[in-house]
XYZ file of C-alpha atoms in Angstrom:
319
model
C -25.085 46.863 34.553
C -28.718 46.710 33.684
C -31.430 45.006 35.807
C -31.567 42.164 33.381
C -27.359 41.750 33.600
C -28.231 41.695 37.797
C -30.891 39.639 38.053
C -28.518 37.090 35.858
C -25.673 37.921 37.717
C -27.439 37.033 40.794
C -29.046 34.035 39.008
C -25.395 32.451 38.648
C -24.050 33.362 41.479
C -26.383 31.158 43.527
C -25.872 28.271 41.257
C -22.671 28.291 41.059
C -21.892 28.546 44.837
C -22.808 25.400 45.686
C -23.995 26.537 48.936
C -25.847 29.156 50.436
C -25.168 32.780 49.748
C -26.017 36.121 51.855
C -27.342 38.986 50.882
C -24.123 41.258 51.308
C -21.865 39.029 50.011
C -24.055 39.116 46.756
C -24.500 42.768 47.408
C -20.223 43.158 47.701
C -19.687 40.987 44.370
C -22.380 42.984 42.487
C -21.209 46.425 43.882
C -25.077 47.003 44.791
C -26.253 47.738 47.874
C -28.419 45.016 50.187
C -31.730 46.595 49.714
C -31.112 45.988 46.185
C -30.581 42.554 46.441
C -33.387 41.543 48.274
C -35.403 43.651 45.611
C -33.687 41.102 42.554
C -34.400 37.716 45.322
C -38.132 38.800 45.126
C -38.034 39.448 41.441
C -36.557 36.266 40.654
C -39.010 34.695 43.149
C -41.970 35.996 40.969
C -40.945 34.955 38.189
C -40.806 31.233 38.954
C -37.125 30.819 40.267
C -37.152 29.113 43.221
C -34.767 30.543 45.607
C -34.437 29.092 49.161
C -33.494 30.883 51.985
C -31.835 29.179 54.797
C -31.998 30.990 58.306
C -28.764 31.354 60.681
C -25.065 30.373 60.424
C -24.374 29.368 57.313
C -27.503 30.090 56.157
C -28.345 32.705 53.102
C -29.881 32.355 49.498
C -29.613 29.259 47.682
C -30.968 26.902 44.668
C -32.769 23.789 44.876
C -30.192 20.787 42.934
C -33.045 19.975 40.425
C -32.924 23.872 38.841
C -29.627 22.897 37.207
C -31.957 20.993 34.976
C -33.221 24.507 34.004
C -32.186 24.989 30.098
C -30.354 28.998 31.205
C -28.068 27.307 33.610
C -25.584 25.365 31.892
C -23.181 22.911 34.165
C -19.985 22.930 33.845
C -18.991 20.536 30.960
C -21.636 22.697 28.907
C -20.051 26.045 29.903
C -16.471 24.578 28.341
C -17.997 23.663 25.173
C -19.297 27.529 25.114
C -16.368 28.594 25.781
C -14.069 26.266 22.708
C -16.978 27.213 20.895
C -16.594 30.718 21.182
C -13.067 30.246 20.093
C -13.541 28.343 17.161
C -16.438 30.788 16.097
C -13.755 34.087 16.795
C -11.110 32.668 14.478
C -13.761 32.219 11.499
C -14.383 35.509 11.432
C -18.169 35.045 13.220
C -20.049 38.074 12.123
C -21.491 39.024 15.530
C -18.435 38.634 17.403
C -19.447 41.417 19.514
C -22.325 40.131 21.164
C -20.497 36.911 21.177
C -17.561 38.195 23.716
C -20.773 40.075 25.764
C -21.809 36.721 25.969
C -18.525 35.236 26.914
C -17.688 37.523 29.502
C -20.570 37.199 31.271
C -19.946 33.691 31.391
C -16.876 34.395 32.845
C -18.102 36.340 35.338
C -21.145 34.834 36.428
C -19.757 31.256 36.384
C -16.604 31.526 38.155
C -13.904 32.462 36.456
C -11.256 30.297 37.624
C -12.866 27.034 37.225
C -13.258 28.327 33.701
C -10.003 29.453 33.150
C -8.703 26.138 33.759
C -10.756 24.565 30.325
C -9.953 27.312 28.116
C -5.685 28.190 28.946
C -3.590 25.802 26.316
C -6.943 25.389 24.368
C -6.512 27.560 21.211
C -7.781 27.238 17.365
C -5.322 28.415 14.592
C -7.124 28.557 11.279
C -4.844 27.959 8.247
C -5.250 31.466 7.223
C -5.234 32.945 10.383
C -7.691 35.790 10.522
C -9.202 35.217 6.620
C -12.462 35.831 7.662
C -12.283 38.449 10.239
C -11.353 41.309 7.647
C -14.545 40.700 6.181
C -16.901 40.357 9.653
C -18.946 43.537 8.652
C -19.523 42.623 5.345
C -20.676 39.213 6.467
C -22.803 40.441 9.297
C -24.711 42.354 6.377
C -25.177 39.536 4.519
C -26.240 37.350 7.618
C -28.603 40.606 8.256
C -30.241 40.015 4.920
C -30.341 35.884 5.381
C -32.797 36.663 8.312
C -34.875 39.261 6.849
C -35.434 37.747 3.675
C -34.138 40.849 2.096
C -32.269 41.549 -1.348
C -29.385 42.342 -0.910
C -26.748 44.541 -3.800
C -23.221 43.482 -3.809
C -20.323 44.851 -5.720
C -18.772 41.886 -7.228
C -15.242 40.896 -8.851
C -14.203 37.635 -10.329
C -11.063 36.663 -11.418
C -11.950 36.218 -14.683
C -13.618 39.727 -15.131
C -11.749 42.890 -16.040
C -13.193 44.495 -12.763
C -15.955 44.382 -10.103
C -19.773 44.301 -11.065
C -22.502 45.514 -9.112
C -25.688 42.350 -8.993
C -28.524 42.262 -6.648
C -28.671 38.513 -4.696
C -31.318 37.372 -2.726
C -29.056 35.576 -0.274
C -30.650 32.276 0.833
C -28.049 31.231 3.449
C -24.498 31.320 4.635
C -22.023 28.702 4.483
C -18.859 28.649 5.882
C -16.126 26.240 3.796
C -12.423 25.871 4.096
C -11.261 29.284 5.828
C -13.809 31.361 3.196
C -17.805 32.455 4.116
C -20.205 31.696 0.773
C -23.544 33.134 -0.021
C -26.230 31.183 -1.652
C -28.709 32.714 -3.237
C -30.678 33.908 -6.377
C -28.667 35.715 -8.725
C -30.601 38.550 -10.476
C -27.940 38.813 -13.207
C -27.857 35.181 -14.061
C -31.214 34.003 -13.465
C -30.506 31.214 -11.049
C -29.170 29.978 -8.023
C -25.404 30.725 -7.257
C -22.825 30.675 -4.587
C -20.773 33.604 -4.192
C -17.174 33.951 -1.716
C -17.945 36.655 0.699
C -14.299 37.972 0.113
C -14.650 39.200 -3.392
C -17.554 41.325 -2.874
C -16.499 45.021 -1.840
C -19.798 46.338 -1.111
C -22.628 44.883 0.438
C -26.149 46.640 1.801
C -29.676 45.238 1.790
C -32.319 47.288 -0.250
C -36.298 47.747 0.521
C -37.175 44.486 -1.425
C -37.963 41.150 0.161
C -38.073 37.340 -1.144
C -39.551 34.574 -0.100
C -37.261 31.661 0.077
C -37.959 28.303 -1.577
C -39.812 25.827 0.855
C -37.241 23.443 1.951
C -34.064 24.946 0.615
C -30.656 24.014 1.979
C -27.695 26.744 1.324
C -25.396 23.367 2.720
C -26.642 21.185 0.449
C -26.662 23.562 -2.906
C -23.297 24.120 -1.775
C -21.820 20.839 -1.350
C -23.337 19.812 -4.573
C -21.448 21.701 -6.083
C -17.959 21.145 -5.359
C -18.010 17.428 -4.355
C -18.660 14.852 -7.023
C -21.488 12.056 -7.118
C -19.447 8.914 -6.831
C -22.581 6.830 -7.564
C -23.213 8.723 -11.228
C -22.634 6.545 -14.276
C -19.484 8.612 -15.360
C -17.425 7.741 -12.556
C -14.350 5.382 -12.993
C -12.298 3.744 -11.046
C -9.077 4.971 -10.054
C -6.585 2.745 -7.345
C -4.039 4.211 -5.747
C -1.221 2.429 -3.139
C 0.952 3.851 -1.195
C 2.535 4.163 2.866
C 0.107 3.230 5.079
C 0.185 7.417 6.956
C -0.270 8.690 3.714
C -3.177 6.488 2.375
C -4.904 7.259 5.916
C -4.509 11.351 4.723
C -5.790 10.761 1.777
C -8.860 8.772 2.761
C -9.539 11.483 4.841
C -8.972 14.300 2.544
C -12.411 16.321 1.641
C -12.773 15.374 -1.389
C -11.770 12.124 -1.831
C -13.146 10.622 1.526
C -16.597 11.812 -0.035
C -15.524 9.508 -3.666
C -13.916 6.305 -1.369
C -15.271 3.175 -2.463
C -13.032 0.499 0.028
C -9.734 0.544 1.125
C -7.461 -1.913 2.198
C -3.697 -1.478 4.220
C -2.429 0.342 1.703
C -4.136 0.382 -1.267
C -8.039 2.213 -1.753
C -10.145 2.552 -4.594
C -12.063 6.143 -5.511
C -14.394 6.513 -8.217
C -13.755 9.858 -9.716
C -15.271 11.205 -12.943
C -13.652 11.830 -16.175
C -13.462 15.930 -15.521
C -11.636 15.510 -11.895
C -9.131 13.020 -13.508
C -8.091 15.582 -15.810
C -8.953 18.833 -14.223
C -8.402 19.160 -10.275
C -7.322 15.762 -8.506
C -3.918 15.256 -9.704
C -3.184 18.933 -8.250
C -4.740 17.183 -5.163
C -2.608 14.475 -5.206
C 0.876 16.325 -6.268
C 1.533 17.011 -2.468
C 1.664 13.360 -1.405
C 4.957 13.422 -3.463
C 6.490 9.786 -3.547
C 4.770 8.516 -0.483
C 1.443 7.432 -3.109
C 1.439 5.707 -6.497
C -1.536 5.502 -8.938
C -1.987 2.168 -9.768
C -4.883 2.768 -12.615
C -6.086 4.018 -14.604
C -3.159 5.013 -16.536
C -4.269 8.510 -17.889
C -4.004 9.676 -14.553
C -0.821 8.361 -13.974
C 0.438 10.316 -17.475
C -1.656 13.705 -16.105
C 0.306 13.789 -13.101
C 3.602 13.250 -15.172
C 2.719 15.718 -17.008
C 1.905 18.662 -14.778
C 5.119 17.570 -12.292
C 6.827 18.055 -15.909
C 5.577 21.500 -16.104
C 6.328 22.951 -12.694
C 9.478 21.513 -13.771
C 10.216 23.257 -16.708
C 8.887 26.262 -15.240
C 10.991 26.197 -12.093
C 14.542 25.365 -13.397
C 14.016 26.424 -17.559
């Protein structure tokens, strides 16, 4: 290991003793020799650690309580949230999930494993598309690369719609994560304005020599969220009541998109105020799934939409 990686190691090793340390039992764990510790003791020393030394039996290295305060030592309900963290940020597909297991492990190490080891066994995250955003990590870390170097970046670009891909140049103004999926935001140099873009439809990705500035106060989130989630205060919006068993209701209240257009709820029965376009575009295919367990109450056309598409599959399944 490196000096630095040493001087940490020997850093958590007195903190996480909880009481004092020698010299060769430091130098044993480390696989350095005693001279070398007492080298890293008087480094530390300099640079403002306070390291005690107690003389005698029982004596060795240690640190004062209050130096837990210190923001590099973390205690150990903070190391656990690191470490489900960590976890969470693996399964999405984290673009520098290199440097994130370097960090990990030296967690690990440095902070005992076994007390860790009990926090983190039986704690696991399963994404609903397992591993949908870890085939596209170095594309993403790219893109990230670009985010912080306020740097244009050229993509190679297919849409669903489009016979095949199309190279654009973006200047990507943040990344968003959403629903399994990573999303760029930024200036589109094709379209003249500010789009979002899913990471995994691009094929290519590299940043060129030319730089942006980024407008003054601009949130990716926010431009984001706009986008997909309706405003349930607008003047189009109608009401739409739906009953139903008292589980299901409490999914659907707390469904993305309509826990953002809930306007009360009672037992079994809640209000929403969608607009005119999600009544007959997207939320009856939100609602199919809730099968019999729901009933729209009003306003009728939505009732006759959703007849009409379970019609259709219908047809299409048994014609």
């Amino acid at each position: 290991m490196s000096k630095a990686d040493n001087l940490l190691a020997v850093l958590w090793m007195l903190r996480s003793a909880g009481k004092p340390i020698t010299a060769r039992q430091l130098a044993e764990a480390l696989e350095i020799s005693v001279r070398t510790v007492y080298r890293y003791i008087d480094a530390l020393c300099m640079s403002g650690v306070p390291v005690l030394a107690e003389p005698g039996h029982g004596g060795g290295f240690r640190l004062p309580e209050s130096f837990g305060q210190v923001p590099l030592i973390f205690d150990p309900d903070e190391q656990k949230a690191l470490l489900h963290a960590a976890a969470f940020a693996r399964e999405a597909g984290y673009p520098h999930g290199d440097a994130l297991e370097r960090a990990v492990a030296k967690l690990r190490r440095f902070a005992g494993e076994d007390a860790l080891r009990r926090h983190v066994e039986g704690f696991d995250v399963i994404l609903s598309s397992p591993g949908s955003g870890q085939a596209h990590t170095p594309l993403v870390r790219e893109l990230e690369a670009a985010v912080a170097e306020s740097r244009t970046v050229r993509v190679v670009y297919r849409k669903p719609s489009a016979d095949g891909p199309r190279a654009r140049h973006i200047d990507p103004y943040g990344l968003v994560y959403w629903k399994n999926r990573w999303y760029v935001v930024g200036w589109c140099h094709l379209r003249g304005e500010i789009r979002s873009f899913r990471a995994d439809r691009m094929t290519e990705a590299a940043r060129t020599e030319r730089t942006f500035t980024r407008p003054e106060g601009f949130s990716a989130r926010e431009f984001f969220m706009k986008g997909i989630l309706p405003d349930p205060h607008g003047n189009q919006t109608v009401t739409v009541h739906i009953r139903g068993r008292e589980e299901a209701m409490a999914d659907l209240c707390g469904h993305w998109y309509f826990a953002h257009v809930l306007a009360e709820r009672s037992g079994g029965d809640a209000w929403f105020r969608l607009d005119e376009t999600a009544i007959r575009t997207y939320a009856p295919y939100f609602l199919l799934p809730y099968g019999k367990s729901i009933r729209v109450l009003e306003p009728a056309r939505l009732r006759k939409r959703l007849a009409e598409i379970a019609a259709e599959l219908a047809e299409h399944h048994l014609g």
